Coordinates of C-alpha atoms in Angstrom, one line a residue:
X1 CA 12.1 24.4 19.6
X2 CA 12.7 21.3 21.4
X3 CA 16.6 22.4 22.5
X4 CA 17.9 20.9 25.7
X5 CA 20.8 23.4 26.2
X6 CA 23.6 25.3 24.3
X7 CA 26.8 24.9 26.1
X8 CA 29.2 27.7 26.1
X9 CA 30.1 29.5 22.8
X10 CA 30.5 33.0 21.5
X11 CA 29.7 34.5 18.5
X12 CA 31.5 37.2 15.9
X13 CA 28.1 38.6 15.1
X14 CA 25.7 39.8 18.0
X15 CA 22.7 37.6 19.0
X16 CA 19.3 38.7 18.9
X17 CA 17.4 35.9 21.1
X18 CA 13.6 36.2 21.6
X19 CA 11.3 33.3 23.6
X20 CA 7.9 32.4 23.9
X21 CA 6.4 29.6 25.7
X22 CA 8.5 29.1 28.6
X23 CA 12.1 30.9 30.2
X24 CA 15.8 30.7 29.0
X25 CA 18.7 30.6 31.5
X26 CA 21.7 32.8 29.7
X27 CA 24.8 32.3 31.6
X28 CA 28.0 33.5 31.6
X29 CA 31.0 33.5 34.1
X30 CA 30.0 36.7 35.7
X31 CA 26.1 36.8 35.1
X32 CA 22.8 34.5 34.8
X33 CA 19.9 35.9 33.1
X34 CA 16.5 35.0 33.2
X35 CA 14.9 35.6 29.7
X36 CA 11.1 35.5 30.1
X37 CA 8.6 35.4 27.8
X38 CA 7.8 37.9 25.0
X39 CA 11.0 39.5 25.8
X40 CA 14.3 39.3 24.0
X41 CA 18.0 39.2 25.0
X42 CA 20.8 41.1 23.4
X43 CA 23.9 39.4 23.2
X44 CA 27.1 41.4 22.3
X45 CA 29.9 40.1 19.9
X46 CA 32.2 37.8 21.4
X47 CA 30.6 37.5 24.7
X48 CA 30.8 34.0 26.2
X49 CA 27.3 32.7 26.8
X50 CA 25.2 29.2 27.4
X51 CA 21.7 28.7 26.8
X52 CA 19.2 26.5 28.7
X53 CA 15.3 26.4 28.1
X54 CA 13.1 26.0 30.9
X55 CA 11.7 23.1 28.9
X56 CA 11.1 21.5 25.8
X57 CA 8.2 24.0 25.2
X58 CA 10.2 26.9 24.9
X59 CA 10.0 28.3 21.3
X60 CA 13.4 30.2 20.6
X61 CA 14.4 33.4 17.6
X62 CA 18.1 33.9 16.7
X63 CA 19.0 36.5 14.7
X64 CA 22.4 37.5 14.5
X65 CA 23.4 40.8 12.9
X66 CA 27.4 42.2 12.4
X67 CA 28.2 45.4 14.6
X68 CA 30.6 48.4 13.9
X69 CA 33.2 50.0 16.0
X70 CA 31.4 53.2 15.1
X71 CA 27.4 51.6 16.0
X72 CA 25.6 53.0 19.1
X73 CA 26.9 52.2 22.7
X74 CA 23.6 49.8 22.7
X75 CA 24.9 47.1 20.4
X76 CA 27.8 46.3 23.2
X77 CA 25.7 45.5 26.1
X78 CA 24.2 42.5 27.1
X79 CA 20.2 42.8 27.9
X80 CA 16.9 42.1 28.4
X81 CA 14.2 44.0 26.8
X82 CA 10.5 43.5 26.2
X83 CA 8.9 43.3 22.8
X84 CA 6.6 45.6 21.6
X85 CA 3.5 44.9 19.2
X86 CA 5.9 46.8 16.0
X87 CA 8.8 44.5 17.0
X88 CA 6.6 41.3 17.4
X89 CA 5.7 41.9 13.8
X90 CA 9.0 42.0 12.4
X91 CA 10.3 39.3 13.8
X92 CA 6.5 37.0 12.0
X93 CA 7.8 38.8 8.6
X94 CA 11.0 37.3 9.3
X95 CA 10.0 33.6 10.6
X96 CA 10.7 32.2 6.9
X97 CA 14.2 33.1 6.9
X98 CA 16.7 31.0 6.9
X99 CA 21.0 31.1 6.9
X100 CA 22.6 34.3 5.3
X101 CA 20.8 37.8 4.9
X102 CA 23.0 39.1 2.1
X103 CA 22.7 43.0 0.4
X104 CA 22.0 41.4 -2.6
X105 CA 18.9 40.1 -0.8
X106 CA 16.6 43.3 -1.9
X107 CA 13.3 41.9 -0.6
X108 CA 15.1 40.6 3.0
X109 CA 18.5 43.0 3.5
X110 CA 16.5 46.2 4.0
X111 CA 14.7 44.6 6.8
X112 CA 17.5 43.3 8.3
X113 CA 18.8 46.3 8.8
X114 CA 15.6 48.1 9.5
X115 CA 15.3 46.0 12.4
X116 CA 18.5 46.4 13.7
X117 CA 18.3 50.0 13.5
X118 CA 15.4 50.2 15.5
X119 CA 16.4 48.4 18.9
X120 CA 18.1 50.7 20.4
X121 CA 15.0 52.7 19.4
X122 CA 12.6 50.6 21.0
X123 CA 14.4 49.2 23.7
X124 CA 15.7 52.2 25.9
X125 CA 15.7 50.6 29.2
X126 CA 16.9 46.6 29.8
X127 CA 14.7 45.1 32.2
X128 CA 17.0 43.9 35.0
X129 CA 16.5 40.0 35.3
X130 CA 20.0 38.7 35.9
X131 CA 21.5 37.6 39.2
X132 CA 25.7 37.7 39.5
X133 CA 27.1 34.4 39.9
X134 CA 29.2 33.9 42.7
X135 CA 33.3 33.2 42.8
X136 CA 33.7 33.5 46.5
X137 CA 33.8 29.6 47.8
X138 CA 32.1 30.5 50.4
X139 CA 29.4 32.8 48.6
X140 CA 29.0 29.7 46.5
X141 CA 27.6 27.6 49.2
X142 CA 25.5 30.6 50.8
X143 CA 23.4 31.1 47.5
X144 CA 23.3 27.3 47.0
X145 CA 21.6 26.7 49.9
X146 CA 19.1 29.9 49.5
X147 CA 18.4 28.8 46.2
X148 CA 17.8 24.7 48.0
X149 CA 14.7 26.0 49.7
X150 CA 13.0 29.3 49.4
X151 CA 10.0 28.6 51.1
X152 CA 12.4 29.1 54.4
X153 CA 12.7 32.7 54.9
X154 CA 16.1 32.9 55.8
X155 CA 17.9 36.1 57.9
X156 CA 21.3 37.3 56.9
X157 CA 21.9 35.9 60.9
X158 CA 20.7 32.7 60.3
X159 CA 22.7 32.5 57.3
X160 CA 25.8 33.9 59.2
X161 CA 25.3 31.2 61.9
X162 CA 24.8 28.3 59.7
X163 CA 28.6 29.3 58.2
X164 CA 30.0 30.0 61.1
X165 CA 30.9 33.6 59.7
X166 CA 29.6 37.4 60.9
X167 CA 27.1 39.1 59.4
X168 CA 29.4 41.7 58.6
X169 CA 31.9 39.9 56.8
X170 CA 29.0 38.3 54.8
X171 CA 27.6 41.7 53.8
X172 CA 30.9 42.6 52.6
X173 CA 31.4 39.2 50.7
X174 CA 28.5 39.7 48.7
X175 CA 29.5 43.7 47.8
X176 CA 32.9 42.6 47.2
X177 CA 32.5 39.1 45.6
X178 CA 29.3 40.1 43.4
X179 CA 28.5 43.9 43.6
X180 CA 24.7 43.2 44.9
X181 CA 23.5 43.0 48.7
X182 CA 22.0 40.3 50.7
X183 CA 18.7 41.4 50.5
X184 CA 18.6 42.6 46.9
X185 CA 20.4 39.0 45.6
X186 CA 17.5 37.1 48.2
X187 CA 14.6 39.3 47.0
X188 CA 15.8 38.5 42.9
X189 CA 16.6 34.9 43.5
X190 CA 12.8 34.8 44.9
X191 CA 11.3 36.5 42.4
X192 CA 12.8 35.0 39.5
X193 CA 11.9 31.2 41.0
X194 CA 8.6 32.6 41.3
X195 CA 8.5 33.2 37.0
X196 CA 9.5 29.6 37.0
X197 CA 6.8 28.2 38.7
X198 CA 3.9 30.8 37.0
X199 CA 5.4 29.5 33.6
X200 CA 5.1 25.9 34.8
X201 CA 1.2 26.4 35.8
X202 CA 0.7 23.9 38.2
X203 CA 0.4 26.5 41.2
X204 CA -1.4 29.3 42.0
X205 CA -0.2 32.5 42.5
X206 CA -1.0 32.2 46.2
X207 CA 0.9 29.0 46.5
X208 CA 4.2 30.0 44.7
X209 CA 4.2 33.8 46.6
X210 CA 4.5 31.0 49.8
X211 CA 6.9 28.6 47.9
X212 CA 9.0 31.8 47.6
X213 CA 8.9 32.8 50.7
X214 CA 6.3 35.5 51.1
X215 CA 3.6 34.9 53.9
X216 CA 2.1 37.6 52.8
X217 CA -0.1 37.9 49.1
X218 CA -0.2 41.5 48.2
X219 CA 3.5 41.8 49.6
X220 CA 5.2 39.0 46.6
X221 CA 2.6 40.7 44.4
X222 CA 3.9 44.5 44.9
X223 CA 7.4 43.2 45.1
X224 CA 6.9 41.2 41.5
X225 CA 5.4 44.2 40.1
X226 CA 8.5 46.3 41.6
X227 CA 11.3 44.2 39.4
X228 CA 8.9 42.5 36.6
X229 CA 6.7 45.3 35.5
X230 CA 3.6 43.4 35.5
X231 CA 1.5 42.2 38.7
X232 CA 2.1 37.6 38.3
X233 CA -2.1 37.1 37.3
X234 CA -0.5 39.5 34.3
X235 CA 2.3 38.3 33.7
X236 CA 0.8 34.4 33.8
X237 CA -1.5 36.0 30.7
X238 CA 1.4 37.1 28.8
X239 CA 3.2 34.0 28.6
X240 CA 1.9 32.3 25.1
X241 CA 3.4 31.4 22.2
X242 CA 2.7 33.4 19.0
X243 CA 2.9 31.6 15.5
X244 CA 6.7 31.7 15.9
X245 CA 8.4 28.2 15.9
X246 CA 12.0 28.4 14.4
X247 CA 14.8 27.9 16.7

């Protein structure tokens, strides 16, 4: 609680990090994820990774667990995942914990690895809130200037114009550069600024589906619903903070 950031680190052991209160910015070279509330990210072994919380507010769970050659494809990929009411529970019976989990723990190790066991079991499909971070120089000031004002709903022709390149060349740069299309990168950059500012609470959801760039209510609304799983007046309701309060 209270973190600013984590810069850049990686760890031997993988990284299980839940939040509450707020969202956490996971960046690597190739990725930025958008960790919401109630939902955890799993962070492979030796996978280069910085951490920023939304604000001082954010409440934040490590739990880092070792991971075999032999362990199930899951442990290896980085991802979101929501948590369910059975997982919410584990992680209160583990808020006392503190450093090392040894198996001479009997009361603690058999959870440890209970709860381990059982994410891949629980969490069958990530929830896809990350955005690929461009490399192309000139992808780098497209999606800066996109993400400078969203309230403008910008065309890929507009955005062509402004950078004095074709539409078709910019279509390709964003294939090529980051593997994602205009319009799907646009629509996820929207939608993800739009968690920001329901978190925040100063707006409502009328006012941040325009601040996003949608003129039209139900259209944010269906589209939020499409990559969040939860309609924003849901989503809003979700986003407390539990009893949990170690970092």
């Amino acid at each position: 609680m209270g973190e600013v950031s984590i810069e850049s680190h990686s760890h031997q052991k993988a990284q299980f990090l839940y939040t509450e209160g707020g969202l956490v910015y996971v960046k690597n070279e190739l990725e930025e994820f958008y960790l919401p509330a109630r939902h955890f990210m799993w962070i492979p072994p030796g996978v280069e990774h910085a951490i920023f919380p939304s604000s001082p507010k954010v409440v934040m769970r490590n739990l880092y667990f070792p991971v075999q050659k032999n362990d199930k494809a899951f442990y290896f990929q980085p991802g979101i995942y929501p948590v369910n009411d059975m997982l919410l529970q584990l992680l209160l019976f583990t808020e006392s914990w503190n450093g090392d989990i040894l198996p001479q723990d009997q009361e603690k190790f058999p959870i440890a690895v209970a709860f381990k066991v059982l994410l891949p079991q629980i969490s069958n499909t990530p929830v896809l809130l990350n955005l690929p971070v461009a490399r192309d120089e000139r992808l780098k000031r497209v999606t800066h200037l996109l993400r400078k004002d969203l309230s403008k709903n910008r065309s890929i022709a507009e955005i062509a114009q402004q950078f004095s390149i074709s539409e078709r060349t910019l279509h390709r740069l964003f294939k090529k550069d980051m593997n994602i299309s205009f319009i799907r990168y646009y629509t996820l950059l929207r939608i993800f600024t739009a968690i920001e500012y329901i978190i925040e609470g100063k707006y409502t959801i009328a006012e941040i589906a325009l601040m996003v760039g949608y003129a039209s209510l139900p259209s944010f609304s269906n589209t939020f619903t499409k990559i969040v799983g939860k309609r924003p007046t849901e989503y809003y309701k979700s986003n407390y903070i539990s009893s949990l309060s170690k970092v």
